CSV table of C-alpha atoms in Angstrom, one decimal:
chain,number,residue,atom,x,y,z
A,116,UNK,CA,158.0,45.0,103.4
A,117,UNK,CA,155.0,47.1,103.1
A,118,UNK,CA,153.0,44.8,105.5
A,119,UNK,CA,155.7,45.2,108.3
A,120,UNK,CA,155.9,48.9,107.8
A,121,UNK,CA,152.0,49.2,108.3
A,122,UNK,CA,152.0,46.9,111.3
A,123,UNK,CA,154.6,49.2,113.2
A,124,UNK,CA,151.8,51.4,114.9
A,125,UNK,CA,149.7,48.3,116.0
A,126,UNK,CA,149.8,47.1,119.8
A,127,UNK,CA,152.2,44.5,120.9
A,128,UNK,CA,154.8,46.0,118.6
A,129,UNK,CA,152.9,44.6,115.5
A,130,UNK,CA,154.0,41.1,115.9
A,131,UNK,CA,153.0,39.8,112.4
A,132,UNK,CA,149.6,38.7,111.0
A,133,UNK,CA,148.2,37.5,114.6
A,134,UNK,CA,148.4,40.9,116.0
A,135,UNK,CA,146.6,42.8,112.9
A,136,UNK,CA,143.7,39.9,113.4
A,137,UNK,CA,143.7,40.7,117.0
A,138,UNK,CA,143.4,44.5,116.3
A,139,UNK,CA,140.8,43.9,113.8
A,140,UNK,CA,138.8,41.6,116.3
A,141,UNK,CA,138.5,44.8,118.8
A,142,UNK,CA,137.2,47.2,116.5
A,143,UNK,CA,134.8,45.0,114.7
A,144,UNK,CA,132.0,44.6,117.2
A,145,UNK,CA,131.5,48.4,117.3
A,146,UNK,CA,130.2,48.6,113.7
A,147,UNK,CA,126.8,47.2,114.1
A,148,UNK,CA,126.4,49.5,116.8
A,149,UNK,CA,127.0,52.4,114.7
A,150,UNK,CA,124.8,51.2,112.2
A,151,UNK,CA,122.1,50.8,114.6
A,152,UNK,CA,122.6,54.5,116.0
A,153,UNK,CA,122.2,55.8,112.5
A,154,UNK,CA,119.2,53.9,111.8
A,155,UNK,CA,117.2,55.0,114.8
A,156,UNK,CA,117.8,58.8,113.8
A,157,UNK,CA,120.2,59.5,117.2
A,158,UNK,CA,122.6,62.1,116.3
A,159,UNK,CA,120.1,63.9,113.6
A,160,UNK,CA,120.5,67.0,115.7
A,161,UNK,CA,119.0,70.4,114.5
A,162,UNK,CA,121.5,72.5,112.7
A,163,UNK,CA,122.2,76.1,114.1
A,164,UNK,CA,120.4,77.6,110.9
A,165,UNK,CA,117.0,76.4,110.6
A,166,UNK,CA,115.0,76.6,107.1
A,167,UNK,CA,111.2,76.7,107.6
A,168,UNK,CA,108.6,76.2,105.1
A,169,UNK,CA,105.4,77.8,106.4
A,170,UNK,CA,102.6,77.3,104.0
A,171,UNK,CA,104.7,77.5,101.2
A,172,UNK,CA,106.7,80.6,102.3
A,173,UNK,CA,110.5,80.0,103.0
A,174,UNK,CA,112.1,81.4,106.2
A,175,UNK,CA,115.7,81.1,107.2
A,176,UNK,CA,116.5,82.0,110.9
A,177,UNK,CA,118.6,80.7,113.9
A,178,UNK,CA,117.3,77.9,116.0
A,179,UNK,CA,117.8,80.0,119.1
A,180,UNK,CA,115.0,82.3,117.5
A,181,UNK,CA,112.3,79.7,117.5
A,182,UNK,CA,113.5,78.5,120.9
A,183,UNK,CA,113.2,82.2,122.5
A,184,UNK,CA,109.7,81.6,124.1
A,185,UNK,CA,109.9,78.7,126.5
A,186,UNK,CA,106.6,76.6,126.4
A,187,UNK,CA,105.6,77.7,123.0
A,188,UNK,CA,104.8,75.4,120.2
A,189,UNK,CA,107.9,75.9,118.3
A,190,UNK,CA,110.0,75.4,121.3
A,191,UNK,CA,108.6,72.3,122.0
A,192,UNK,CA,109.2,71.3,118.6
A,193,UNK,CA,112.7,72.2,118.1
A,194,UNK,CA,113.8,71.4,121.7
A,195,UNK,CA,114.5,67.8,121.4
A,196,UNK,CA,118.0,66.7,120.3
A,197,UNK,CA,116.4,64.4,117.5
A,198,UNK,CA,115.4,66.4,114.4
A,199,UNK,CA,114.2,63.4,112.5
A,200,UNK,CA,110.5,63.2,113.9
A,201,UNK,CA,109.6,66.7,112.5
A,202,UNK,CA,108.1,66.9,108.9
A,203,UNK,CA,110.0,68.1,106.1
A,204,UNK,CA,109.2,69.0,102.3
A,205,UNK,CA,110.9,67.7,99.2
A,206,UNK,CA,113.9,69.9,99.9
A,207,UNK,CA,114.5,68.9,103.3
A,208,UNK,CA,112.9,72.3,105.1
A,209,UNK,CA,110.9,71.8,108.2
A,210,UNK,CA,107.2,72.1,107.2
A,211,UNK,CA,104.4,73.9,109.0
A,212,UNK,CA,100.8,73.9,107.6
A,213,UNK,CA,100.2,77.5,108.7
A,214,UNK,CA,99.5,80.8,106.9
A,215,UNK,CA,103.0,81.8,105.5
A,216,UNK,CA,102.4,85.5,105.3
A,217,UNK,CA,101.5,86.1,108.9
A,218,UNK,CA,104.1,83.8,110.1
A,219,UNK,CA,106.6,86.6,109.4
A,220,UNK,CA,105.1,88.9,112.2
A,221,UNK,CA,105.5,85.6,114.4
A,222,UNK,CA,109.0,85.4,113.6
A,223,UNK,CA,109.5,89.1,114.1
A,224,UNK,CA,108.0,88.8,117.6
A,225,UNK,CA,110.2,85.7,118.3
A,226,UNK,CA,113.3,87.9,117.4
A,227,UNK,CA,112.6,90.6,120.2
A,228,UNK,CA,109.3,90.0,121.8
A,229,UNK,CA,107.9,93.1,120.7
A,230,UNK,CA,104.9,93.8,118.6
A,231,UNK,CA,105.3,96.0,115.5
A,232,UNK,CA,102.7,96.0,113.0
A,233,UNK,CA,101.9,98.0,109.7
A,234,UNK,CA,99.5,101.0,109.8
A,235,UNK,CA,96.2,100.0,109.5
A,236,UNK,CA,97.0,96.3,109.5
A,237,UNK,CA,93.8,94.4,108.3
A,238,UNK,CA,94.7,91.0,109.6
A,239,UNK,CA,94.9,91.6,113.4
A,240,UNK,CA,92.2,88.9,114.2
A,241,UNK,CA,93.9,86.5,111.9
A,242,UNK,CA,97.4,87.0,113.4
A,243,UNK,CA,95.9,86.6,116.9
A,244,UNK,CA,94.7,83.2,115.9
A,245,UNK,CA,98.1,82.4,114.7
A,246,UNK,CA,99.5,83.7,118.2
A,247,UNK,CA,97.0,81.5,119.9
A,248,UNK,CA,98.2,78.3,117.6
A,249,UNK,CA,101.7,78.6,118.2
A,250,UNK,CA,101.0,79.2,121.9
A,251,UNK,CA,102.4,82.6,122.3
A,252,UNK,CA,100.1,84.1,125.0
A,253,UNK,CA,101.7,87.3,125.4
A,254,UNK,CA,101.8,88.2,121.8
A,255,UNK,CA,97.9,87.0,121.9
A,256,UNK,CA,97.1,89.3,124.7
A,257,UNK,CA,98.6,92.4,123.0
A,258,UNK,CA,96.7,91.7,119.8
A,259,UNK,CA,93.5,91.2,121.6
A,260,UNK,CA,94.1,94.5,123.6
A,261,UNK,CA,94.7,96.3,120.7
A,262,UNK,CA,92.0,95.3,118.4
A,263,UNK,CA,89.2,97.6,117.7
A,264,UNK,CA,85.8,96.8,119.2
A,265,UNK,CA,83.6,94.6,117.2
A,266,UNK,CA,80.1,95.5,116.0
A,267,UNK,CA,78.6,92.7,118.3
A,268,UNK,CA,80.5,94.4,121.3
A,269,UNK,CA,79.1,97.8,120.4
A,270,UNK,CA,75.6,96.6,120.5
A,271,UNK,CA,76.3,95.1,124.3
A,272,UNK,CA,78.0,98.5,125.3
A,273,UNK,CA,75.0,100.3,127.5
A,274,UNK,CA,76.5,103.7,126.1
A,275,UNK,CA,75.8,102.9,122.7
A,276,UNK,CA,72.4,102.2,123.2
A,277,UNK,CA,71.8,104.9,125.5
A,278,UNK,CA,69.3,108.2,124.9
A,279,UNK,CA,72.1,110.4,124.5
A,280,UNK,CA,74.7,108.4,122.4
A,281,UNK,CA,78.4,109.7,122.3
A,282,UNK,CA,79.2,112.3,119.7
A,283,UNK,CA,80.4,110.8,116.6
A,284,UNK,CA,79.1,107.4,117.1
A,285,UNK,CA,76.2,105.8,114.8
A,286,UNK,CA,73.2,105.5,117.0
A,287,UNK,CA,71.8,101.9,117.1
A,288,UNK,CA,68.1,100.9,118.5
A,289,UNK,CA,68.9,97.5,119.3
A,290,UNK,CA,65.9,96.6,121.3
A,291,UNK,CA,62.5,96.1,119.6
A,292,UNK,CA,59.6,98.5,121.1
A,293,UNK,CA,57.4,97.1,123.3
A,294,UNK,CA,53.7,96.1,122.6
A,295,UNK,CA,51.6,99.3,122.1
A,296,UNK,CA,54.5,101.7,122.1
A,297,UNK,CA,55.2,103.0,118.5
A,298,UNK,CA,58.9,103.0,117.5
A,299,UNK,CA,61.0,106.0,117.3
A,300,UNK,CA,60.8,107.8,114.0
A,301,UNK,CA,64.3,108.0,113.6
A,302,UNK,CA,64.8,104.4,114.2
A,303,UNK,CA,65.8,102.0,111.1
A,304,UNK,CA,65.0,98.6,110.8
A,305,UNK,CA,65.7,95.8,108.2
A,306,UNK,CA,62.6,93.9,106.4
A,307,UNK,CA,63.6,90.9,109.0
A,308,UNK,CA,63.3,93.2,111.9
A,309,UNK,CA,66.9,93.5,112.8
A,310,UNK,CA,68.4,97.1,113.5
A,311,UNK,CA,70.0,98.9,110.5
A,312,UNK,CA,73.2,101.1,111.1
A,313,UNK,CA,72.3,105.0,110.5
A,314,UNK,CA,74.4,106.7,108.2
A,315,UNK,CA,77.8,107.2,109.7
A,316,UNK,CA,78.4,110.6,111.4
A,317,UNK,CA,81.9,110.8,110.2
A,318,UNK,CA,80.8,111.0,106.6
A,319,UNK,CA,78.1,113.7,107.4
A,320,UNK,CA,78.9,117.5,108.0
A,321,UNK,CA,80.7,118.2,111.2
A,322,UNK,CA,81.5,114.4,111.7
A,323,UNK,CA,85.3,114.2,111.7
A,324,UNK,CA,87.9,116.2,113.8
A,325,UNK,CA,87.3,120.1,113.5
A,326,UNK,CA,84.1,119.3,111.4
A,327,UNK,CA,85.5,117.6,108.6
A,328,UNK,CA,84.3,114.7,106.6
A,329,UNK,CA,86.5,111.3,106.5
A,330,UNK,CA,86.6,109.4,103.2
A,331,UNK,CA,88.4,108.8,100.0
A,332,UNK,CA,89.0,110.4,96.8
A,333,UNK,CA,90.7,108.6,94.0
A,334,UNK,CA,92.1,110.9,91.2
A,335,UNK,CA,92.8,109.1,87.8
A,336,UNK,CA,94.2,110.5,84.4
A,337,UNK,CA,95.2,109.0,81.0
A,338,UNK,CA,98.3,110.7,79.9
A,339,UNK,CA,100.9,110.4,77.1
A,340,UNK,CA,104.5,111.4,75.9
A,341,UNK,CA,106.3,110.9,72.8
A,342,UNK,CA,110.2,109.9,72.8
A,343,UNK,CA,112.2,110.3,69.6
A,344,UNK,CA,115.3,108.8,68.3
A,345,UNK,CA,117.5,110.9,70.6
A,346,UNK,CA,115.4,109.8,73.8
A,347,UNK,CA,115.4,112.4,76.1
A,348,UNK,CA,116.6,115.4,73.9
A,349,UNK,CA,113.5,114.7,71.8
A,350,UNK,CA,111.0,113.9,74.5
A,351,UNK,CA,107.6,115.6,74.5
A,352,UNK,CA,106.8,115.9,78.0
A,353,UNK,CA,103.4,114.5,79.8
A,354,UNK,CA,100.1,115.5,78.4
A,355,UNK,CA,97.1,115.0,80.4
A,356,UNK,CA,93.9,115.2,78.7
A,357,UNK,CA,91.4,115.0,81.6
A,358,UNK,CA,91.9,114.4,85.3
A,359,UNK,CA,88.9,112.3,86.7
A,360,UNK,CA,87.5,112.5,90.4
A,361,UNK,CA,85.9,109.5,92.1
A,362,UNK,CA,84.5,109.4,95.4
A,363,UNK,CA,81.8,110.9,97.6
A,364,UNK,CA,79.9,113.9,96.1
A,365,UNK,CA,80.1,116.2,99.0
A,366,UNK,CA,83.7,115.3,99.6
A,367,UNK,CA,84.7,116.1,96.0
A,368,UNK,CA,82.8,119.5,96.2
A,369,UNK,CA,84.5,120.4,99.5
A,370,UNK,CA,88.0,119.9,98.1
A,371,UNK,CA,87.7,120.9,94.5
A,372,UNK,CA,84.9,123.7,94.8
A,373,UNK,CA,84.4,125.6,91.7
A,374,UNK,CA,87.0,123.6,89.5
A,375,UNK,CA,85.2,120.4,89.5
A,376,UNK,CA,83.3,120.0,86.5
A,377,UNK,CA,80.0,118.2,87.4
A,378,UNK,CA,78.3,118.2,83.9
A,379,UNK,CA,78.5,114.6,83.3
A,380,UNK,CA,76.5,113.9,86.7
A,381,UNK,CA,74.7,117.1,87.9
A,382,UNK,CA,72.0,115.7,90.1
A,383,UNK,CA,74.1,113.5,92.4
A,384,UNK,CA,73.0,113.6,95.9
A,385,UNK,CA,75.6,114.6,98.2
A,386,UNK,CA,75.8,111.1,100.2
A,387,UNK,CA,76.0,109.3,97.0
A,388,UNK,CA,79.2,108.3,95.1
A,389,UNK,CA,80.2,109.2,91.6
A,390,UNK,CA,82.9,108.3,89.2
A,391,UNK,CA,81.8,110.9,86.5
A,392,UNK,CA,83.4,114.3,87.8
A,393,UNK,CA,86.6,115.6,86.5
A,394,UNK,CA,88.3,118.9,86.9
A,395,UNK,CA,88.7,122.1,85.0
A,396,UNK,CA,92.5,122.2,85.1
A,397,UNK,CA,95.0,119.7,83.6
A,398,UNK,CA,97.9,119.8,86.2
A,399,UNK,CA,98.2,117.0,88.4
A,400,UNK,CA,100.0,119.1,91.2
A,401,UNK,CA,97.4,121.3,91.5
A,402,UNK,CA,94.9,118.6,92.1
A,403,UNK,CA,97.5,117.2,94.8
A,404,UNK,CA,97.8,120.7,96.6
A,405,UNK,CA,94.1,120.9,96.9
A,406,UNK,CA,93.8,117.5,98.6
A,407,UNK,CA,96.7,118.2,100.8
A,408,UNK,CA,95.4,121.6,102.0
A,409,UNK,CA,91.9,119.6,102.6
A,410,UNK,CA,93.9,117.2,105.0
A,411,UNK,CA,94.1,114.3,102.7
A,412,UNK,CA,97.3,112.0,102.2
A,413,UNK,CA,98.1,109.8,99.4
A,414,UNK,CA,97.0,106.1,100.4
A,415,UNK,CA,97.9,104.2,97.3
A,416,UNK,CA,98.5,104.5,93.3
A,417,UNK,CA,98.6,102.0,90.5
A,418,UNK,CA,99.6,102.7,86.9
A,419,UNK,CA,99.4,100.8,83.7
A,420,UNK,CA,100.9,101.7,80.4
A,421,UNK,CA,101.2,100.9,76.6
A,422,UNK,CA,103.5,101.9,73.9
A,423,UNK,CA,103.0,102.3,70.0
A,424,UNK,CA,105.0,103.7,67.2
A,425,UNK,CA,104.1,107.1,66.1
A,426,UNK,CA,103.4,106.6,62.4
A,427,UNK,CA,100.2,104.5,63.6
A,428,UNK,CA,99.0,107.8,65.2
A,429,UNK,CA,100.2,110.1,62.4
A,430,UNK,CA,103.6,111.0,63.9
A,431,UNK,CA,107.1,110.8,62.9
A,432,UNK,CA,108.5,107.3,62.0
A,433,UNK,CA,111.2,107.1,64.7
A,434,UNK,CA,109.0,108.2,67.4
A,435,UNK,CA,107.5,106.2,70.1
A,436,UNK,CA,104.1,107.4,72.0
A,437,UNK,CA,103.7,105.9,75.6
A,438,UNK,CA,100.4,106.0,76.9
A,439,UNK,CA,99.4,105.3,80.7
A,440,UNK,CA,96.6,105.6,82.8
A,441,UNK,CA,97.3,106.1,86.5
A,442,UNK,CA,95.2,106.3,89.7
A,443,UNK,CA,96.1,107.8,93.1
A,444,UNK,CA,94.1,107.1,96.1
A,445,UNK,CA,93.7,109.7,98.8
A,446,UNK,CA,92.5,109.3,102.4
A,447,UNK,CA,91.3,111.6,105.2
A,448,UNK,CA,90.6,110.1,108.6
C-alpha cells in the first residue's frame, strides 16, 4: 500500500515498479554533472559581505565597496563570478599580503572616493605606495599633490639656493665654490664636502608667525594621593612635589620666565635642550595656562601608576597610596 501511495505522483499514472525505474533513469544522469560542477568551483560566488585579512588586520565590508573603482586591483580580483581562485587564510577570509594599518585609508577612499587623513599624518608616502599598488590613480595623485616637498626637491629649487632666500627658510649652499674663490663665511659643510643645513630659522628668534619660536615642551610631574576605607570620602587630593620642564632652553624661558628654576642646569645655551628645569610652583593648571597663553596646544600625554599600602609608607593600615608619573607634550607651530 505504501509503494502504491508513493507512486501516485509519478508520470504515466505511477504504473508500478516499471514507472518508478523509468523516472529514476531520467534523473540519474544529472548527478555526475552536478558533481563535476562542484569540483570545478563553478557556483562559488562572492558573498555580499566580504571578509578581508590584510596583513593580519581583518576588515569586513560590502562587495560593492571593493568594486567601486573600476579597473583597480580589487575590482579585478572581486569582479569574476568565481571566488575560488583568490587566496584565503585558515578561517576562509580573503587574504591580501599588504600593510593592514594603511588599508583602512584605502577602504575609506573606496567607500566615498574622498581622501580624509588625520592631522600631521606621517605615513603619506607609504600610503601613496599602497594606492599605486591597488591601482587607484586618483588617490595616488591626491597624495602626491598634498605631500610636502622633499629635501632633495628643495635643493633643486633655484629659489632656495638664490642669493636672497625666502624668509623663514633655512639657506643651503649646494654648489662647491669654484677654484680660487673662497667659500662664503656663512656656508657650512660636512667633513665629506656635502652641504649642512643651517639652524632652522623657525627655532630662532623671530622665525615663526609673529616672531614666535616653534617647537615642543614636555611637562612632567610625579604625584600621589591616598584613598582610605571610605573611598572618596577619605580621599586626600593630589600632591605634586615638582613639575619638570623638558625642551629647548629658549622656549622654556620664553614661556615660564621667572617662574622657571634653572638651578640644576644654569649654563645651558639658548639653542640647546634640557631636561633639568623645573617650575617654582606646583599647580599643573598654572603651567597649562602659561603654555596656552604662549600659543601652545597639547599634542599628547602619557601616565603610569603604582599602588602601595599606607603602612609601608608610615600611614594608616587601611589606606592605599597611589603614585603616578605623567607627562604632557605641548606643541607650537
